[in-house]
Amino acid sequence: MNSPKTTVLSSRVLHHFYRDSVALMAIASATEKREGVIRVGAVMATPANRGILADSDMLPPDLNAESDDLVFVVRAESEDTATEALDAAEAGLTAVETSGAIEDQRPGTVDEGIHAALAGDRESPANLAAISIAGTYAPIVAERAIRNGLHILCFSDNVAVEDEVRLKKLAVAGGVLFMGPDCGTAIIDGIPLGFANVVKQGKVGMVAASGTGAQEVSRLLDLAGVGVSQLIGVGGRDLSADVGGIMTGFALDLLERDEGSEAIVVVSKPPSTDVATALISRLEGIASHGKPVVACFLGMDDADPDSVTPGVVVRGTLEGGAIATARLAGHELAVTDLDPIEPVPGRVLGLFTGGTLASEAKIILKRAGVDCEILDLGDDQYTAGRPHPMIDPEARADKIIEAGADSSVGIILLDVVLGHGASRDPATPVAEAVMVARSEAESVGRRLEFVASVCGTAADPQGIERQRTILRDAGVILAATNASAVRFVAAQQAGTHAS
Amino acid sequence: MTILEPVARIINVGLPLIVEGVPAADVIQLDWRPPAFGEADVARLALILDDDVTAEANARAITAVHSVRPQLTRVRPAKEVIPGIADGRTLLHAGPPIEWERMCGPMRGALIGATLFEGWAETPDQAEALLDRGEITVDPCHHHGAVGPMAGVLAPSMPVFVATDPSDGRLAFASLNEGLGKVLRFGAFDDEVITRLSWMRDVLGPILDRALEAFGPIDITSLIGQALSMGDEGHNRNVAATSLLTRRLAPTIAAMEPSSDAIAVLEFLAGNDHFALNVSMASAKLSMDAAVGMENSTLVTAMARNGVEFGLRVAGSGAEWFTTTVGPADGLFFPGYGPDDANPDLGDSAITETLGLGGFAMAASPAITQFVGGNPDDAIAATKSMRRITLGPHPAFPLPPINFAGTPSGIDVLKVLDTGVLPLINTGIAHKLAGVGQIGAGIVTAPPEVFLQAARSLANRRGIS
Amino acid sequence: MRVDTTLMLSAFTSPFHVVHVGQSAVVLRSARKQASGDELLIISPERSGLMPGGVCLAHVDFHRVRADILSHNPPTGSVLLAGWSGQSAVWALVNLNLAARAIPAVSVLAHQRAVAAHTSSRATAGPLSPEPIRLKAPSIAQSALAANLGDEMLSVTIGAGPGTTPSGDDVIVGIFAGLHVFGLLNEVSILARQIVPFLPRTTLASRHYLKAAMQGRFGQHVHDLVDTLAGDGDPDLTVQRASQWGATSGVDLLVGLVSVLAASMNTRSVESAA
């Protein structure tokens, strides 16, 4: 027979602690099986139960507990063992509290998803549906989600404009956002959705009808030290005459009321004339109530409050929009343009993955009177069955190599977009293609230069510095912003013509 | 301002890439498929139909169905109790309506047998000639409050189970099960078959009826409920329900005269594991009929096959059948037979699935899963998948393997369209030639087309286009 | 949505404190000034059935409400039920009074054997075990019927045993159920008078169920147990189903119920056969 060991009695009182008794029993018996634990009691501290504990020599002498308290008692071989057992039991009880019934089948429909959200570990209701299915079904799925009070991010395109209008009206009536269709970028409560850069949280509220436009502005604000409160995408057609800016208006309502948004920037192509008039007066209204507003309408003439449009700053480029917004937030975004290099003969070819970045390039080069060919490789005519070039950079690599053999081309303008959703390493395929194209050109005695900007932040999953280094090592000339890269090219071309 | 209160929970429909920046625990990724089996116009109708009016109608319909407590009250000759067959020459068959010319082999065989049994013809050729000339009316069982397994042929002189709704006196009927082997329901009509049918008419029926009169009505719901906890699923496995039924009636029957008949009846019950199937079917029919014609309801009230077509009826569209061509069941075949020998799916027995038994209650019956190729885990998964398309658990049919949750009950057309999950039906497989009999068993799914048709019709009735 | 008929409509417009958020029930305590500290509202999912002084919600709605309450940070603040009623379309008021009815003696004896088999096969001792109390159930039942349940017995029964509703209390609730089933209202009122002084010796939730039981109101799971006893349900199945209710509560309750029915048949076979 073993000689009698000394044992210790340790207890913990959990005040007013009612828990699922099945779980409580399971945890108690698990605790009893621990090495060095002799006996466990887990009961409500009623007078009768104190009696039962005393009968089995399990009543802590100094027990301070009432009937509605749970007392967990452990008799163990050592103080440490007892404490560890109590810690484990308490942790187990807390874990039980936050767990729920787990659905064993993957939800397949919006309704099932809503149920799963409530039944799952987090037990918090679903509040947004991200939709990226075929455009035929997107309105059906979106309508179900809106009826259930969910905000929508609709990445799907090919949604009929009548559906868009109907769903947006339904969303506004239900007090939820309908971001889309064809909305690729949003940052809601600091959570990046779709193609979004990792930018700091801050005070600027953004409403964007363009994806890469929103990315460029938000990442430049980040560079200036200005954070974003919300980036609400509205879909490329929202400011068209057909849709009439329904969602832009709703997003502005939200941001106007939001104390966390101290300045607002709207990023879009120029709105249709009817919509523009109403929108500008809406923006003026917001500005006149003390919340400064920047309208970044690509291609519009810059204007400041005291001249044409009182209260609203208008900028025609993404970079201009970002600088103006940063200034309203009390920060300066200094963009240092590159020094010119020896003029390059040949025409300018732009190979873009970001649609709005391509538009910005076209606008600046047109203003500078430079002939150019700017391709948006994300456009349907180039993707045709392949993933978007921001996801799969190989398509553009082929185009770069092709251009290497085109003797008319002197400068190739590129964008490299980072952030969530984008390729894990977009720079490397570009760098490799650049080297192939350049050696092809040089083999026939031709000079070929590459100019690029990287739309990204240090916090992006790809890391902007790593991506820039890869490009720089391949001899790509890097500008700070897309606009700056374009200006550099324009200056070079002007130099070519001058010489 | 936070937009996503209290915390972001995002349902992702489509590319995982879209939410790669969201903490995984906050994402509910859907296993999404195009709704309405890819028919976008029907998906749109279904979405419009899925409103408060439908929800309220469905709540009423399923409550009505679940409130029925069918009692097995009598066993009477069909012509005495089934409306519309007492006069003239009428035979009933399984499934949606079908003309004699288009019927499959086993159903033609069964009708010839029933014609001989009624004495309307002397020889099979004469019987066939009568049927060819249209001198015998054929009509679906379902149009007369009745159901029959496989060919489901009911003749006026045959004894039928009478299930009664004690709350309002409604009735439903089913034929008496003949057992396995050469039987009418698989299209056999030789002397052995006719002799057995005559014995059932003259001895089995009257004795069962006397026993019920003496013993009192039997609560079918509690009989089936108990059988579900003993390994039956109420469609393809009926050994527990048959045993329970026999146990109840045996003492009464044993005391009857002549004792040779009583013994023969008890021996017949002892030798027929499927005897209670027809009781289960009559009870399911009575329950589902409680919802027939319930305006705006999308609850399925009947699924039935006639060997050529699959038919579906929905509460909100009353007597209308939605039909489509049906294929043979995919299942396990008895030695010597294969898919080429199989008749397209047949019988009214899918009324059990309509209520939530059979394929829906697979979890209850580990034995049956082996028979149709699977294991108990598959059975539980099958039952749980049926939850996705049903209005709720049946309160009187708890299934022990799923913690006594009720069997999923009441198929909702809209849920079928939204999830793309089709009702599972346990079924026997008949040989395509009349009279060969059962050659296998398996699980079939109802065809998608009938649900698409149903949605179009329901939308039309609501004035939705 | 099913609602106990005794629940005041004001429950849906006045604030509550959260007492307990569990998997099978959410327990709230009225925060109205004039309310006594013991006024509880029990919200349960369909799976658990309606409880006295409670509302029973569809599974989904229960989880929604539960999530709603958990999202209050800390979840012990006050909540308002207004607006919840819209979540379940169908309302039904349910009377939870347990009516007198005939129970076949055969069924009681069969259930007594099944309960005994279940209990003995799991017999353990110690503070985590409900067995010591269950073993005492027959003598508690005898004494209750004889209207001589002493204070000594009550002091070691009320509030004794594992669970947030301690086993001893569940046994007593079962005994009350049995007395109501046999219509022994005189015994009910005597037992109730004896128990009242001991109520402060148990938990808030348990007190709630004991008080309801004194008034003849019981959760739907108790009604279900009585139904199986009255029908010819399989006794092993009844025990199995009772064991699904809480960790020990369901079986504790069944033990109390069966004990008092059996004791009553022994001593009053004439009356109960009527």
Coordinates of N, CA and C in Angstrom, one line a residue, chain A residues 250-397:
Chain A
F250 N -25.9 58.3 -51.2 CA -26.1 57.6 -49.9 C -24.8 57.5 -49.1
A251 N -23.6 57.3 -49.9 CA -22.3 57.2 -49.2 C -22.0 58.6 -48.6
L252 N -22.3 59.6 -49.4 CA -22.0 61.0 -48.8 C -22.8 61.3 -47.6
D253 N -24.1 60.8 -47.6 CA -24.9 61.0 -46.4 C -24.2 60.4 -45.2
L254 N -23.7 59.1 -45.4 CA -23.0 58.4 -44.3 C -21.8 59.2 -43.8
L255 N -21.0 59.6 -44.8 CA -19.7 60.2 -44.4 C -19.9 61.6 -43.8
E256 N -21.0 62.3 -44.3 CA -21.3 63.6 -43.8 C -21.6 63.6 -42.3
R257 N -22.4 62.5 -41.9 CA -22.7 62.4 -40.5 C -21.6 61.8 -39.7
D258 N -20.6 61.2 -40.3 CA -19.6 60.4 -39.6 C -18.6 61.4 -38.9
E259 N -18.5 61.3 -37.6 CA -17.6 62.2 -36.9 C -16.1 61.8 -37.2
G260 N -15.9 60.5 -37.6 CA -14.6 60.1 -37.8 C -14.1 60.5 -39.2
S261 N -14.9 61.0 -40.0 CA -14.5 61.5 -41.3 C -14.4 63.0 -41.3
E262 N -13.2 63.6 -41.3 CA -13.1 65.1 -41.2 C -13.0 65.7 -42.6
A263 N -12.7 64.9 -43.6 CA -12.6 65.5 -45.0 C -13.1 64.3 -45.9
I264 N -13.6 64.8 -47.0 CA -14.2 63.8 -48.0 C -13.6 64.0 -49.3
V265 N -13.3 62.8 -50.0 CA -12.9 62.9 -51.4 C -13.7 62.0 -52.2
V266 N -14.2 62.5 -53.3 CA -14.9 61.7 -54.3 C -14.1 61.4 -55.5
V267 N -13.8 60.1 -55.8 CA -13.0 59.8 -57.0 C -13.8 59.2 -58.1
S268 N -13.8 59.8 -59.2 CA -14.6 59.3 -60.3 C -14.1 59.8 -61.7
K269 N -14.6 59.2 -62.7 CA -14.5 59.8 -64.0 C -15.5 61.1 -63.9
P270 N -15.4 62.0 -64.8 CA -16.3 63.1 -64.7 C -17.7 62.6 -64.8
P271 N -18.6 63.1 -63.9 CA -20.0 62.6 -64.0 C -20.7 63.1 -65.2
S272 N -21.8 62.5 -65.6 CA -22.6 63.0 -66.7 C -23.2 64.4 -66.2
T273 N -23.5 65.2 -67.2 CA -23.8 66.6 -66.9 C -24.9 66.8 -65.9
D274 N -26.0 66.1 -66.1 CA -27.1 66.3 -65.1 C -26.7 65.9 -63.7
V275 N -26.0 64.8 -63.6 CA -25.6 64.3 -62.3 C -24.6 65.2 -61.7
A276 N -23.7 65.7 -62.5 CA -22.6 66.6 -62.0 C -23.2 67.8 -61.3
T277 N -24.2 68.4 -61.9 CA -24.8 69.6 -61.3 C -25.3 69.4 -59.9
A278 N -26.1 68.3 -59.8 CA -26.7 67.9 -58.5 C -25.6 67.5 -57.5
L279 N -24.6 66.8 -58.0 CA -23.6 66.3 -57.1 C -22.7 67.4 -56.6
I280 N -22.3 68.4 -57.5 CA -21.5 69.5 -57.0 C -22.2 70.3 -56.0
S281 N -23.6 70.5 -56.2 CA -24.3 71.3 -55.2 C -24.4 70.6 -53.9
R282 N -24.5 69.2 -54.0 CA -24.5 68.4 -52.8 C -23.2 68.6 -52.0
L283 N -22.1 68.5 -52.8 CA -20.7 68.6 -52.2 C -20.6 70.0 -51.6
E284 N -21.1 71.0 -52.3 CA -21.0 72.4 -51.7 C -21.7 72.5 -50.4
G285 N -22.8 71.8 -50.4 CA -23.6 71.8 -49.1 C -22.8 71.2 -48.0
I286 N -22.1 70.1 -48.3 CA -21.3 69.4 -47.2 C -20.2 70.4 -46.8
A287 N -19.5 71.0 -47.8 CA -18.4 71.8 -47.5 C -18.9 73.0 -46.7
S288 N -20.1 73.6 -47.0 CA -20.5 74.8 -46.3 C -20.9 74.5 -44.8
H289 N -21.1 73.2 -44.5 CA -21.3 72.8 -43.1 C -20.0 72.5 -42.4
G290 N -18.9 72.8 -43.1 CA -17.6 72.7 -42.4 C -16.8 71.4 -42.6
K291 N -17.3 70.6 -43.5 CA -16.5 69.4 -43.8 C -15.9 69.5 -45.2
P292 N -14.6 69.8 -45.3 CA -14.0 70.1 -46.6 C -14.1 68.9 -47.5
V293 N -14.3 69.2 -48.8 CA -14.6 68.2 -49.8 C -13.6 68.4 -51.0
V294 N -13.1 67.3 -51.5 CA -12.3 67.3 -52.8 C -13.1 66.4 -53.8
A295 N -13.4 67.0 -55.0 CA -13.9 66.2 -56.1 C -12.8 65.9 -57.0
C296 N -12.4 64.6 -57.0 CA -11.3 64.2 -57.9 C -12.0 63.6 -59.1
F297 N -12.3 64.4 -60.1 CA -13.0 64.0 -61.3 C -12.0 64.0 -62.4
L298 N -11.6 62.8 -62.8 CA -10.5 62.6 -63.7 C -10.7 63.4 -65.0
G299 N -9.8 64.3 -65.4 CA -9.9 65.0 -66.6 C -10.5 66.3 -66.5
M300 N -11.1 66.6 -65.4 CA -11.7 68.0 -65.2 C -10.6 69.0 -64.9
D301 N -11.0 70.2 -65.2 CA -10.0 71.3 -64.9 C -9.9 71.5 -63.4
D302 N -8.7 71.7 -62.9 CA -8.6 72.0 -61.4 C -9.3 73.3 -61.1
A303 N -9.9 73.3 -59.9 CA -10.6 74.5 -59.5 C -10.5 74.6 -58.0
D304 N -10.4 75.8 -57.4 CA -10.4 75.9 -56.0 C -11.6 76.7 -55.5
P305 N -11.9 76.5 -54.2 CA -13.2 77.0 -53.7 C -13.5 78.4 -54.0
D306 N -12.5 79.3 -53.9 CA -12.8 80.7 -54.0 C -13.1 81.1 -55.4
S307 N -12.9 80.3 -56.4 CA -13.2 80.7 -57.8 C -14.5 80.2 -58.3
V308 N -14.5 79.1 -59.0 CA -15.7 78.6 -59.7 C -16.7 78.0 -58.7
T309 N -16.2 77.0 -58.0 CA -17.1 76.2 -57.1 C -16.8 76.5 -55.6
P310 N -17.6 77.3 -55.0 CA -17.3 77.7 -53.6 C -17.4 76.4 -52.7
G311 N -16.4 76.3 -51.9 CA -16.4 75.2 -51.0 C -15.8 73.9 -51.4
V312 N -15.8 73.6 -52.7 CA -15.3 72.3 -53.2 C -14.0 72.4 -54.0
V313 N -13.0 71.6 -53.7 CA -11.8 71.6 -54.4 C -12.0 70.6 -55.6
V314 N -11.7 71.0 -56.8 CA -11.8 70.1 -57.9 C -10.4 69.8 -58.5
R315 N -10.2 68.5 -58.6 CA -8.9 68.1 -59.2 C -9.1 67.1 -60.4
G316 N -8.3 67.2 -61.4 CA -8.5 66.4 -62.6 C -7.6 65.2 -62.6
T317 N -6.6 65.1 -61.6 CA -5.8 63.9 -61.6 C -5.9 63.2 -60.3
L318 N -5.5 62.0 -60.2 CA -5.5 61.2 -58.9 C -4.5 61.9 -58.0
E319 N -3.3 62.1 -58.5 CA -2.3 62.7 -57.7 C -2.7 64.1 -57.1
G320 N -3.3 64.9 -58.0 CA -3.8 66.2 -57.6 C -4.9 66.0 -56.5
G321 N -5.8 65.1 -56.7 CA -6.8 64.8 -55.7 C -6.2 64.4 -54.4
A322 N -5.2 63.6 -54.4 CA -4.5 63.1 -53.2 C -3.8 64.3 -52.5
I323 N -3.1 65.1 -53.3 CA -2.4 66.2 -52.7 C -3.4 67.2 -52.0
A324 N -4.4 67.5 -52.7 CA -5.4 68.5 -52.2 C -6.1 67.9 -50.9
T325 N -6.4 66.6 -50.9 CA -7.1 66.0 -49.8 C -6.1 66.0 -48.6
A326 N -4.8 65.6 -48.8 CA -3.9 65.5 -47.7 C -3.7 66.9 -47.1
R327 N -3.7 67.9 -48.0 CA -3.6 69.3 -47.4 C -4.8 69.7 -46.5
L328 N -6.0 69.3 -46.9 CA -7.1 69.6 -46.1 C -7.0 68.9 -44.8
A329 N -6.3 67.7 -44.8 CA -6.2 67.0 -43.5 C -4.9 67.4 -42.8
G330 N -4.3 68.5 -43.3 CA -3.2 69.1 -42.6 C -1.8 68.4 -42.9
H331 N -1.7 67.7 -44.0 CA -0.5 67.1 -44.4 C -0.1 67.5 -45.8
E332 N 1.3 67.6 -46.0 CA 1.7 67.9 -47.4 C 2.2 66.6 -48.0
L333 N 1.8 66.4 -49.2 CA 2.3 65.3 -50.0 C 3.3 65.9 -51.1
A334 N 4.6 65.7 -50.8 CA 5.5 66.3 -51.7 C 5.9 65.2 -52.8
V335 N 5.6 65.5 -54.0 CA 6.0 64.6 -55.1 C 7.2 65.2 -55.8
T336 N 8.3 64.5 -55.7 CA 9.5 64.9 -56.4 C 9.6 64.3 -57.8
D337 N 9.5 65.1 -58.8 CA 9.6 64.5 -60.2 C 11.0 64.1 -60.5
L338 N 11.2 63.2 -61.4 CA 12.5 62.7 -61.8 C 13.2 63.6 -62.7
D339 N 14.6 63.6 -62.6 CA 15.3 64.4 -63.5 C 15.3 63.8 -64.9
P340 N 15.2 64.6 -65.9 CA 15.1 64.1 -67.3 C 16.4 63.3 -67.6
I341 N 16.2 62.4 -68.5 CA 17.4 61.6 -69.1 C 17.6 62.0 -70.5
E342 N 18.6 61.4 -71.1 CA 18.9 61.7 -72.5 C 17.7 61.3 -73.3
P343 N 17.2 62.1 -74.2 CA 15.9 61.8 -74.9 C 16.0 60.5 -75.7
V344 N 14.8 59.8 -75.7 CA 14.7 58.5 -76.3 C 13.9 58.6 -77.6
P345 N 14.5 58.2 -78.7 CA 13.7 58.2 -79.9 C 12.6 57.2 -79.9
G346 N 11.5 57.4 -80.6 CA 10.4 56.4 -80.6 C 9.2 56.8 -79.9
R347 N 8.1 56.1 -80.1 CA 6.8 56.6 -79.5 C 6.6 56.0 -78.1
V348 N 5.6 56.5 -77.4 CA 5.3 56.1 -76.1 C 4.2 55.0 -76.1
L349 N 4.5 53.9 -75.4 CA 3.4 52.9 -75.3 C 3.1 52.6 -73.8
G350 N 1.9 52.7 -73.5 CA 1.5 52.5 -72.1 C 0.9 51.1 -71.9
L351 N 1.4 50.3 -71.0 CA 0.9 48.9 -70.8 C 0.4 48.9 -69.4
F352 N -0.9 49.2 -69.2 CA -1.4 49.3 -67.8 C -2.3 48.1 -67.4
T353 N -2.2 47.9 -66.1 CA -3.2 46.9 -65.5 C -4.3 47.6 -64.8
G354 N -4.1 48.8 -64.4 CA -5.1 49.5 -63.7 C -5.9 50.5 -64.6
G355 N -7.2 50.3 -64.8 CA -7.9 51.1 -65.7 C -7.9 52.6 -65.5
T356 N -8.0 53.0 -64.2 CA -8.0 54.4 -63.9 C -6.6 55.0 -64.1
L357 N -5.6 54.2 -63.8 CA -4.3 54.7 -63.9 C -4.0 54.9 -65.4
A358 N -4.5 54.1 -66.3 CA -4.4 54.2 -67.7 C -5.1 55.5 -68.2
S359 N -6.3 55.8 -67.6 CA -7.0 57.0 -68.0 C -6.2 58.2 -67.6
E360 N -5.7 58.2 -66.3 CA -4.9 59.3 -65.9 C -3.7 59.6 -66.8
A361 N -3.1 58.5 -67.3 CA -1.9 58.7 -68.2 C -2.4 59.4 -69.5
K362 N -3.5 58.9 -70.0 CA -4.0 59.4 -71.2 C -4.3 60.9 -71.1
I363 N -4.9 61.3 -70.0 CA -5.3 62.7 -69.8 C -4.1 63.6 -69.7
I364 N -3.1 63.2 -68.9 CA -1.9 64.0 -68.8 C -1.1 64.1 -70.1
L365 N -1.0 63.0 -70.8 CA -0.2 63.0 -72.1 C -1.0 63.9 -73.1
K366 N -2.3 63.8 -73.1 CA -3.1 64.6 -74.0 C -2.9 66.1 -73.8
R367 N -3.0 66.4 -72.4 CA -2.8 67.8 -72.1 C -1.4 68.3 -72.5
A368 N -0.4 67.4 -72.4 CA 1.0 67.8 -72.8 C 1.2 67.7 -74.3
G369 N 0.1 67.3 -75.0 CA 0.2 67.2 -76.5 C 1.1 66.1 -77.0
V370 N 1.3 65.0 -76.2 CA 2.2 64.0 -76.6 C 1.4 62.8 -77.2
D371 N 1.8 62.4 -78.4 CA 1.2 61.2 -79.1 C 1.5 60.0 -78.3
C372 N 0.5 59.1 -78.1 CA 0.8 57.9 -77.3 C -0.2 56.9 -77.6
E373 N 0.2 55.6 -77.2 CA -0.8 54.5 -77.2 C -0.8 54.0 -75.8
I374 N -2.0 54.2 -75.2 CA -2.1 53.7 -73.8 C -3.1 52.5 -73.8
L375 N -2.7 51.4 -73.4 CA -3.6 50.2 -73.3 C -4.0 49.9 -71.9
D376 N -5.3 49.6 -71.7 CA -5.8 49.1 -70.4 C -5.9 47.6 -70.6
L377 N -4.9 46.9 -70.1 CA -4.9 45.5 -70.3 C -6.0 44.7 -69.5
G378 N -6.6 45.5 -68.6 CA -7.7 44.9 -67.8 C -9.0 44.9 -68.5
D379 N -9.0 45.6 -69.7 CA -10.3 45.7 -70.5 C -10.6 44.4 -71.1
D380 N -11.9 44.2 -71.2 CA -12.4 42.9 -71.7 C -11.7 42.4 -73.0
Q381 N -11.4 43.3 -73.9 CA -10.8 42.9 -75.2 C -9.5 42.3 -75.0
Y382 N -8.8 42.6 -73.9 CA -7.5 41.9 -73.7 C -7.5 40.7 -72.8
T383 N -8.5 40.8 -71.8 CA -8.5 39.6 -70.9 C -9.1 38.4 -71.5
A384 N -10.2 38.5 -72.3 CA -10.8 37.4 -73.0 C -10.5 36.0 -72.4
G385 N -11.1 35.7 -71.3 CA -11.0 34.3 -70.8 C -9.8 34.2 -69.8
R386 N -8.9 35.2 -69.7 CA -7.8 35.1 -68.8 C -8.2 35.9 -67.6
P387 N -7.5 35.6 -66.4 CA -7.7 36.5 -65.3 C -7.2 37.9 -65.5
H388 N -7.8 38.8 -64.7 CA -7.3 40.2 -64.8 C -5.8 40.3 -64.6
P389 N -5.1 41.2 -65.4 CA -3.7 41.2 -65.3 C -3.1 41.6 -63.9
M390 N -4.0 42.2 -63.1 CA -3.6 42.5 -61.7 C -3.4 41.2 -60.9
I391 N -4.2 40.2 -61.3 CA -4.1 38.9 -60.6 C -3.1 38.0 -61.3
D392 N -3.1 38.0 -62.6 CA -2.1 37.2 -63.4 C -1.3 38.1 -64.3
P393 N -0.1 38.5 -63.8 CA 0.8 39.5 -64.6 C 1.4 38.9 -65.8
E394 N 1.3 37.6 -66.1 CA 1.9 37.1 -67.3 C 1.5 37.7 -68.6
A395 N 0.2 38.0 -68.7 CA -0.4 38.5 -69.9 C 0.3 39.8 -70.3
R396 N 0.6 40.6 -69.3 CA 1.3 41.9 -69.6 C 2.8 41.6 -70.0
A397 N 3.4 40.6 -69.4 CA 4.8 40.3 -69.7 C 4.9 40.0 -71.2

